Amino acid sequence: MIVGVPKEIKNHEYRVGLTPASASEFVRNGHKVVVETRAGEGVGFTDEDYRAVGAEILSTPEEIFEQAEMIVKVKEPQLNECAMLKEHHVLYTYLHLAPDPAQTDALLKSGCTAIAYETVTNDAGGLPLLAPMSEVAGRMSIQAGAHALEKASGGRGLLLGGVPGVAPAKVVIIGGGVSGMNAAEMAVGLGADVSVFDRNPDVLRRLDSRFRGSVKTRYSTGHDLEEAVLGADLVIGAVLVAGAAAPKLVSRDMVSQMKDGAVLVDISIDQGGCFETSHPTTHADPTFIVDGIVHYCVANMPGAVARTSTFALNNATLPFGLALANKGWKQACKDDPHLKNGVNVSGGFVTYEAVARDLGKEYRPLDL
């Protein structure tokens, strides 16, 4: 198979779909890898690094899409990239289609088969290709939130962990999954007063055992969550419903009643966001203020720590990518139901039920 790696073009996105080490694995398995020139420069990989492992360097994205059968990316294709996709292409990347009708329509029009990292599953019911970026985003959310709390950023002028004799900031984390747990790790490490809300008692027990009382675990009811949000200095939205739009758990009315200069960090923004006042931002212009509340809603947070993120992502995506190349996508999905769960679009139809439901599209099971 010919595997293509275009340079990412989303705002301040420096990650790359394949590291040279990953590219070498495809070459060792008998495949041809074509990489757009300078695709890896954002994480310190040169064109020579790719040539050294047997990849070919091409000058333009058009050449990549024209030659390749499988396109390996990091972020969802931008509309000009969607226009280069054809029916024979397999697209392997993050998609986050539920809040993005324009991208969905473009992929449907192309006829390609689009496999979303974020809906591939495993035997434990987890999302193994989303997990590494959830870890990064969870940890980054506290860094971003701490910076946004500074007075110069529009925040309350608080040091997250306080100092002796001065109380620490109150951090509320909504969602105790991978990103929420990693956010809690960072917040506790900085000395903040941390509460985590979730509706899964097993998740709450796991958090309680892990943090041994240094985190307050709270069952998420509307009343208790509202009370906590109104008293918080920093709120982290870490809610995930696999493949579907995130529920809006913090209303505009709640935001208007929060402390002036408090901060909201919406990790769920890739899936539409879990705060009613959220809208996607970029690394170039990461925050905005609504009713005196600072919002940080960058849709590709891990892109800011591109080298760490690229290695972590490749560690997870490489085995599935090799299966797709070695077997072809149809056989690979027949052999692995977890990989099959990653197919969101194929042959002009939405094949992931939650995406079809949220966007009002016809759902066509992949087997059909």
CSV table of C-alpha atoms in Angstrom, one decimal:
chain,number,residue,atom,x,y,z
A,1,MET,CA,0.0,0.0,0.0
A,2,ILE,CA,1.1,3.6,-0.6
A,3,VAL,CA,0.8,5.5,2.7
A,4,GLY,CA,0.8,9.3,2.5
A,5,VAL,CA,1.7,11.8,5.3
A,6,PRO,CA,0.7,15.4,4.5
A,7,LYS,CA,1.9,18.4,6.5
A,8,GLU,CA,-0.7,19.5,9.0
A,9,ILE,CA,-2.2,22.8,8.2
A,10,LYS,CA,-4.6,23.6,11.1
A,11,ASN,CA,-3.7,26.7,13.1
A,12,HIS,CA,-0.5,26.1,15.1
A,13,GLU,CA,-0.6,22.4,14.5
A,14,TYR,CA,2.9,21.0,14.6
A,15,ARG,CA,2.3,17.3,15.0
A,16,VAL,CA,2.9,14.8,12.2
A,17,GLY,CA,1.0,11.6,11.4
A,18,LEU,CA,4.1,9.3,11.3
A,19,THR,CA,7.4,9.7,13.0
A,20,PRO,CA,10.4,8.4,11.0
A,21,ALA,CA,10.5,5.3,13.2
A,22,SER,CA,6.8,4.6,12.4
A,23,ALA,CA,7.4,5.3,8.7
A,24,SER,CA,10.2,2.7,8.8
A,25,GLU,CA,7.8,0.1,10.2
A,26,PHE,CA,5.5,0.5,7.1
A,27,VAL,CA,8.6,0.3,4.8
A,28,ARG,CA,9.7,-2.9,6.6
A,29,ASN,CA,6.3,-4.4,6.0
A,30,GLY,CA,6.6,-3.8,2.3
A,31,HIS,CA,4.7,-0.6,1.9
A,32,LYS,CA,5.7,2.7,0.2
A,33,VAL,CA,5.6,5.8,2.4
A,34,VAL,CA,5.4,9.3,0.8
A,35,VAL,CA,5.8,12.3,3.1
A,36,GLU,CA,5.2,16.0,2.3
A,37,THR,CA,8.3,18.0,2.6
A,38,ARG,CA,8.8,19.6,6.0
A,39,ALA,CA,5.9,17.7,7.4
A,40,GLY,CA,7.9,16.8,10.5
A,41,GLU,CA,9.8,20.0,11.1
A,42,GLY,CA,7.5,21.1,13.9
A,43,VAL,CA,8.7,18.2,16.0
A,44,GLY,CA,12.3,18.2,14.9
A,45,PHE,CA,12.2,15.7,12.0
A,46,THR,CA,13.9,16.6,8.8
A,47,ASP,CA,13.2,15.3,5.3
A,48,GLU,CA,16.5,13.5,5.5
A,49,ASP,CA,15.3,11.6,8.6
A,50,TYR,CA,12.4,10.2,6.6
A,51,ARG,CA,14.6,9.4,3.5
A,52,ALA,CA,17.0,7.5,5.8
A,53,VAL,CA,14.2,5.0,6.7
A,54,GLY,CA,13.1,4.6,3.1
A,55,ALA,CA,10.3,7.1,2.7
A,56,GLU,CA,10.0,9.4,-0.3
A,57,ILE,CA,9.6,13.1,0.1
A,58,LEU,CA,7.1,14.9,-2.2
A,59,SER,CA,6.7,18.7,-2.6
A,60,THR,CA,3.0,19.3,-2.3
A,61,PRO,CA,-0.1,18.0,-0.5
A,62,GLU,CA,-1.7,17.5,-4.0
A,63,GLU,CA,1.1,15.0,-4.8
A,64,ILE,CA,0.6,13.1,-1.5
A,65,PHE,CA,-3.2,12.8,-2.0
A,66,GLU,CA,-2.8,11.8,-5.7
A,67,GLN,CA,-0.3,9.0,-5.0
A,68,ALA,CA,-1.4,7.6,-1.6
A,69,GLU,CA,-4.1,5.1,-0.9
A,70,MET,CA,-4.0,5.6,2.9
A,71,ILE,CA,-3.7,9.1,4.3
A,72,VAL,CA,-2.3,9.3,7.9
A,73,LYS,CA,-2.9,12.6,9.7
A,74,VAL,CA,-3.3,13.9,13.2
A,75,LYS,CA,-6.1,16.5,13.0
A,76,GLU,CA,-9.3,16.4,10.9
A,77,PRO,CA,-8.9,17.3,7.3
A,78,GLN,CA,-9.5,20.9,6.4
A,79,LEU,CA,-12.0,21.5,3.7
A,80,ASN,CA,-9.3,22.0,1.0
A,81,GLU,CA,-7.9,18.6,2.0
A,82,CYS,CA,-11.3,17.0,1.9
A,83,ALA,CA,-11.6,18.2,-1.7
A,84,MET,CA,-8.5,16.1,-2.5
A,85,LEU,CA,-10.0,12.9,-1.1
A,86,LYS,CA,-11.3,10.3,-3.5
A,87,GLU,CA,-13.4,7.1,-3.2
A,88,HIS,CA,-10.3,4.9,-3.0
A,89,HIS,CA,-8.8,6.7,-0.1
A,90,VAL,CA,-8.6,5.5,3.5
A,91,LEU,CA,-8.3,8.4,5.8
A,92,TYR,CA,-6.8,7.6,9.3
A,93,THR,CA,-6.9,10.5,11.7
A,94,TYR,CA,-8.8,12.3,14.4
A,95,LEU,CA,-12.2,13.4,12.9
A,96,HIS,CA,-14.5,14.7,15.7
A,97,LEU,CA,-17.4,14.8,13.2
A,98,ALA,CA,-20.4,15.2,15.6
A,99,PRO,CA,-20.0,19.0,15.9
A,100,ASP,CA,-18.7,19.5,12.4
A,101,PRO,CA,-21.3,19.1,9.7
A,102,ALA,CA,-19.2,20.9,7.0
A,103,GLN,CA,-16.4,18.3,7.3
A,104,THR,CA,-18.9,15.4,7.5
A,105,ASP,CA,-20.6,16.6,4.3
A,106,ALA,CA,-17.2,17.0,2.5
A,107,LEU,CA,-16.1,13.4,3.5
A,108,LEU,CA,-19.5,12.0,2.4
A,109,LYS,CA,-19.1,13.7,-0.9
A,110,SER,CA,-15.6,12.3,-1.4
A,111,GLY,CA,-16.8,8.7,-1.0
A,112,CYS,CA,-13.6,7.9,1.1
A,113,THR,CA,-13.4,5.6,4.1
A,114,ALA,CA,-12.6,7.7,7.1
A,115,ILE,CA,-11.4,6.0,10.3
A,116,ALA,CA,-11.5,8.2,13.4
A,117,TYR,CA,-8.9,7.6,16.1
A,118,GLU,CA,-11.3,8.8,18.7
A,119,THR,CA,-13.8,6.0,18.2
A,120,VAL,CA,-11.5,3.0,18.0
A,121,THR,CA,-12.1,0.8,21.1
A,122,ASN,CA,-10.4,-1.9,23.1
A,123,ASP,CA,-11.4,-4.9,25.2
A,124,ALA,CA,-11.7,-2.9,28.3
A,125,GLY,CA,-14.2,-0.5,26.7
A,126,GLY,CA,-11.6,2.3,26.5
A,127,LEU,CA,-10.5,4.5,23.6
A,128,PRO,CA,-6.8,3.6,23.1
A,129,LEU,CA,-6.1,6.1,20.3
A,130,LEU,CA,-7.8,9.0,22.1
A,131,ALA,CA,-6.2,8.2,25.5
A,132,PRO,CA,-2.7,9.5,24.8
A,133,MET,CA,-4.0,12.9,23.7
A,134,SER,CA,-6.5,13.0,26.5
A,135,GLU,CA,-3.6,12.5,28.9
A,136,VAL,CA,-1.7,15.4,27.3
A,137,ALA,CA,-4.8,17.7,27.1
A,138,GLY,CA,-5.7,16.9,30.8
A,139,ARG,CA,-2.3,17.9,32.0
A,140,MET,CA,-2.1,20.9,29.7
A,141,SER,CA,-5.5,22.1,30.9
A,142,ILE,CA,-4.1,22.9,34.3
A,143,GLN,CA,-1.1,24.8,32.8
A,144,ALA,CA,-3.5,26.8,30.6
A,145,GLY,CA,-5.9,27.4,33.4
A,146,ALA,CA,-3.2,28.5,35.8
A,147,HIS,CA,-1.9,31.0,33.2
A,148,ALA,CA,-5.4,32.3,32.5
A,149,LEU,CA,-6.0,32.9,36.2
A,150,GLU,CA,-3.2,35.5,36.2
A,151,LYS,CA,-4.4,39.1,36.3
A,152,ALA,CA,-2.7,40.0,33.0
A,153,SER,CA,-4.7,37.2,31.3
A,154,GLY,CA,-8.0,38.6,32.6
A,155,GLY,CA,-8.2,36.1,35.5
A,156,ARG,CA,-8.7,36.6,39.2
A,157,GLY,CA,-5.0,37.1,39.9
A,158,LEU,CA,-4.7,33.8,41.8
A,159,LEU,CA,-1.7,31.4,42.2
A,160,LEU,CA,-3.2,28.0,41.8
A,161,GLY,CA,-1.5,26.4,44.8
A,162,GLY,CA,-1.6,29.5,47.0
A,163,VAL,CA,1.3,30.1,49.4
A,164,PRO,CA,1.6,29.5,53.2
A,165,GLY,CA,-1.1,31.5,54.9
A,166,VAL,CA,-3.1,32.0,51.7
A,167,ALA,CA,-5.7,29.5,50.5
A,168,PRO,CA,-5.2,27.7,47.2
A,169,ALA,CA,-7.5,28.1,44.2
A,170,LYS,CA,-10.6,25.9,44.0
A,171,VAL,CA,-10.5,23.7,40.9
A,172,VAL,CA,-13.5,21.8,39.7
A,173,ILE,CA,-13.0,19.0,37.1
A,174,ILE,CA,-16.1,17.8,35.3
A,175,GLY,CA,-15.5,14.2,34.2
A,176,GLY,CA,-13.2,11.7,35.8
A,177,GLY,CA,-12.0,9.8,32.7
A,178,VAL,CA,-8.5,9.9,31.3
A,179,SER,CA,-8.3,13.7,30.7
A,180,GLY,CA,-10.0,14.5,34.0
A,181,MET,CA,-7.8,12.2,36.0
A,182,ASN,CA,-4.7,13.7,34.4
A,183,ALA,CA,-6.0,17.2,35.1
A,184,ALA,CA,-6.4,16.2,38.7
A,185,GLU,CA,-2.9,14.8,38.9
A,186,MET,CA,-1.5,18.2,37.8
A,187,ALA,CA,-3.8,20.3,40.0
A,188,VAL,CA,-3.0,18.3,43.1
A,189,GLY,CA,0.7,18.5,42.3
A,190,LEU,CA,0.4,22.3,42.3
A,191,GLY,CA,-1.4,22.3,45.6
A,192,ALA,CA,-4.9,23.3,44.5
A,193,ASP,CA,-8.1,22.5,46.2
A,194,VAL,CA,-9.5,19.9,43.7
A,195,SER,CA,-13.0,18.4,43.3
A,196,VAL,CA,-13.8,15.9,40.5
A,197,PHE,CA,-17.4,15.2,39.4
A,198,ASP,CA,-18.6,12.1,37.6
A,199,ARG,CA,-21.7,9.9,37.4
A,200,ASN,CA,-19.9,6.6,37.4
A,201,PRO,CA,-19.4,5.3,40.9
A,202,ASP,CA,-16.6,3.0,39.8
A,203,VAL,CA,-14.7,6.0,38.4
A,204,LEU,CA,-15.2,7.9,41.6
A,205,ARG,CA,-13.9,4.9,43.6
A,206,ARG,CA,-10.9,4.6,41.3
A,207,LEU,CA,-10.1,8.3,41.8
A,208,ASP,CA,-10.5,8.1,45.5
A,209,SER,CA,-8.2,5.2,45.7
A,210,ARG,CA,-5.6,6.8,43.5
A,211,PHE,CA,-5.5,10.2,45.2
A,212,ARG,CA,-6.1,8.9,48.8
A,213,GLY,CA,-8.1,11.8,49.9
A,214,SER,CA,-6.2,14.6,48.2
A,215,VAL,CA,-9.1,15.0,45.7
A,216,LYS,CA,-12.7,15.4,46.6
A,217,THR,CA,-14.8,13.0,44.5
A,218,ARG,CA,-18.4,14.1,43.9
A,219,TYR,CA,-21.3,12.4,42.2
A,220,SER,CA,-22.5,14.7,39.5
A,221,THR,CA,-26.1,16.0,40.1
A,222,GLY,CA,-27.2,19.3,38.5
A,223,HIS,CA,-27.6,20.9,41.9
A,224,ASP,CA,-24.2,19.9,43.3
A,225,LEU,CA,-22.4,20.7,40.1
A,226,GLU,CA,-23.9,24.2,39.9
A,227,GLU,CA,-23.0,24.9,43.5
A,228,ALA,CA,-19.4,23.8,42.9
A,229,VAL,CA,-19.0,25.7,39.6
A,230,LEU,CA,-20.3,29.0,41.2
A,231,GLY,CA,-17.7,28.6,43.9
A,232,ALA,CA,-14.8,27.6,41.6
A,233,ASP,CA,-11.8,29.6,40.5
A,234,LEU,CA,-11.0,27.2,37.7
A,235,VAL,CA,-13.4,24.7,36.0
A,236,ILE,CA,-12.1,22.0,33.7
A,237,GLY,CA,-14.6,20.5,31.2
A,238,ALA,CA,-13.4,16.9,30.6
A,239,VAL,CA,-16.7,15.3,29.5
A,240,LEU,CA,-16.7,12.6,26.8
A,241,VAL,CA,-19.5,10.7,25.1
A,242,ALA,CA,-17.6,8.6,22.5
A,243,GLY,CA,-18.2,10.0,19.0
A,244,ALA,CA,-21.1,12.2,20.1
A,245,ALA,CA,-21.5,15.8,20.8
A,246,ALA,CA,-20.6,16.7,24.4
A,247,PRO,CA,-23.5,17.6,26.7
A,248,LYS,CA,-23.7,21.2,27.8
A,249,LEU,CA,-23.3,20.8,31.6
A,250,VAL,CA,-22.5,24.5,32.4
A,251,SER,CA,-25.2,26.8,31.2
A,252,ARG,CA,-24.9,30.5,30.2
A,253,ASP,CA,-26.8,31.4,33.3
A,254,MET,CA,-24.3,29.5,35.5
A,255,VAL,CA,-21.4,31.3,33.8
A,256,SER,CA,-23.0,34.7,34.5
A,257,GLN,CA,-23.1,33.9,38.2
A,258,MET,CA,-19.5,32.7,38.6
A,259,LYS,CA,-16.8,34.7,40.3
A,260,ASP,CA,-15.5,37.5,38.2
A,261,GLY,CA,-12.2,36.5,36.6
A,262,ALA,CA,-12.8,32.7,37.1
A,263,VAL,CA,-11.6,30.5,34.3
A,264,LEU,CA,-13.2,27.8,32.2
A,265,VAL,CA,-11.0,25.3,30.2
A,266,ASP,CA,-13.0,23.2,27.8
A,267,ILE,CA,-11.1,20.0,26.9
A,268,SER,CA,-14.4,18.8,25.3
A,269,ILE,CA,-14.3,21.5,22.6
A,270,ASP,CA,-13.3,19.0,19.9
A,271,GLN,CA,-16.7,17.4,20.4
A,272,GLY,CA,-18.6,20.7,20.6
A,273,GLY,CA,-17.7,21.7,24.2
A,274,CYS,CA,-19.5,21.1,27.5
A,275,PHE,CA,-20.0,24.8,28.4
A,276,GLU,CA,-22.9,26.6,26.7
A,277,THR,CA,-20.7,29.7,26.2
A,278,SER,CA,-17.8,27.8,24.6
A,279,HIS,CA,-16.7,28.2,21.0
A,280,PRO,CA,-13.4,26.8,19.4
A,281,THR,CA,-10.3,29.0,19.7
A,282,THR,CA,-6.8,28.6,18.4
A,283,HIS,CA,-3.3,28.7,19.9
A,284,ALA,CA,-2.8,32.0,18.3
A,285,ASP,CA,-5.8,33.5,20.1
A,286,PRO,CA,-6.7,31.0,22.8
A,287,THR,CA,-9.0,32.8,25.2
A,288,PHE,CA,-12.1,35.0,25.2
A,289,ILE,CA,-14.2,36.5,28.0
A,290,VAL,CA,-17.9,36.1,28.6
A,291,ASP,CA,-19.6,37.8,31.5
A,292,GLY,CA,-16.2,38.4,33.1
A,293,ILE,CA,-15.2,34.7,32.8
A,294,VAL,CA,-12.1,33.7,30.9
A,295,HIS,CA,-12.7,30.8,28.5
A,296,TYR,CA,-9.9,28.7,27.1
A,297,CYS,CA,-11.3,26.5,24.2
A,298,VAL,CA,-8.4,25.6,22.0
A,299,ALA,CA,-9.5,22.7,19.8
A,300,ASN,CA,-6.0,21.1,19.4
A,301,MET,CA,-4.5,21.6,22.8
A,302,PRO,CA,-1.8,18.8,22.4
A,303,GLY,CA,-0.5,20.6,19.3
A,304,ALA,CA,1.3,23.0,21.6
A,305,VAL,CA,3.5,20.2,22.9
A,306,ALA,CA,3.9,18.7,19.5
A,307,ARG,CA,6.9,16.5,20.1
A,308,THR,CA,5.6,14.8,23.2
A,309,SER,CA,2.2,14.4,21.6
A,310,THR,CA,3.5,13.0,18.3
A,311,PHE,CA,5.5,10.2,20.0
A,312,ALA,CA,2.6,9.4,22.3
A,313,LEU,CA,0.1,9.3,19.5
A,314,ASN,CA,2.3,7.2,17.2
A,315,ASN,CA,2.8,4.6,20.0
A,316,ALA,CA,-1.0,4.0,20.0
A,317,THR,CA,-1.9,4.4,16.3
A,318,LEU,CA,0.9,2.4,14.7
A,319,PRO,CA,-0.3,-1.1,15.3
A,320,PHE,CA,-3.8,-0.3,13.8
A,321,GLY,CA,-2.2,1.6,10.9
A,322,LEU,CA,0.0,-1.4,10.0
A,323,ALA,CA,-3.1,-3.7,10.1
A,324,LEU,CA,-4.9,-1.4,7.7
A,325,ALA,CA,-1.9,-1.4,5.3
A,326,ASN,CA,-1.1,-5.1,5.6
A,327,LYS,CA,-4.6,-6.4,5.2
A,328,GLY,CA,-6.6,-3.6,3.5
A,329,TRP,CA,-9.2,-1.8,5.5
A,330,LYS,CA,-12.0,-4.2,4.9
A,331,GLN,CA,-10.2,-7.3,6.1
A,332,ALA,CA,-8.6,-5.4,9.0
A,333,CYS,CA,-12.0,-4.3,10.2
A,334,LYS,CA,-13.4,-7.8,9.8
A,335,ASP,CA,-10.6,-9.2,11.9
A,336,ASP,CA,-10.8,-6.5,14.6
A,337,PRO,CA,-14.2,-5.2,15.7
A,338,HIS,CA,-12.4,-2.5,17.7
A,339,LEU,CA,-10.8,-1.1,14.6
A,340,LYS,CA,-14.2,-1.4,12.8
A,341,ASN,CA,-15.7,0.9,15.5
A,342,GLY,CA,-13.3,3.6,14.2
A,343,VAL,CA,-15.0,3.7,10.7
A,344,ASN,CA,-17.2,6.9,10.8
A,345,VAL,CA,-17.8,7.4,7.1
A,346,SER,CA,-17.6,5.0,4.1
A,347,GLY,CA,-18.9,5.0,0.6
A,348,GLY,CA,-20.9,8.2,1.0
A,349,PHE,CA,-22.6,7.1,4.2
A,350,VAL,CA,-22.2,7.8,8.0
A,351,THR,CA,-21.4,4.5,9.6
A,352,TYR,CA,-21.1,5.6,13.2
A,353,GLU,CA,-24.5,5.9,14.9
A,354,ALA,CA,-23.8,8.7,17.3
A,355,VAL,CA,-22.5,11.0,14.5
A,356,ALA,CA,-25.5,10.2,12.3
A,357,ARG,CA,-27.8,11.0,15.2
A,358,ASP,CA,-26.2,14.2,16.2
A,359,LEU,CA,-26.0,15.5,12.7
A,360,GLY,CA,-29.4,14.2,11.5
A,361,LYS,CA,-27.8,12.1,8.8
A,362,GLU,CA,-28.8,8.6,7.6
A,363,TYR,CA,-27.0,5.9,9.5
A,364,ARG,CA,-25.8,3.0,7.5
A,365,PRO,CA,-24.1,0.2,9.5
A,366,LEU,CA,-20.8,-0.7,8.0
A,367,ASP,CA,-21.8,-4.3,7.4
A,368,LEU,CA,-24.4,-3.0,4.9
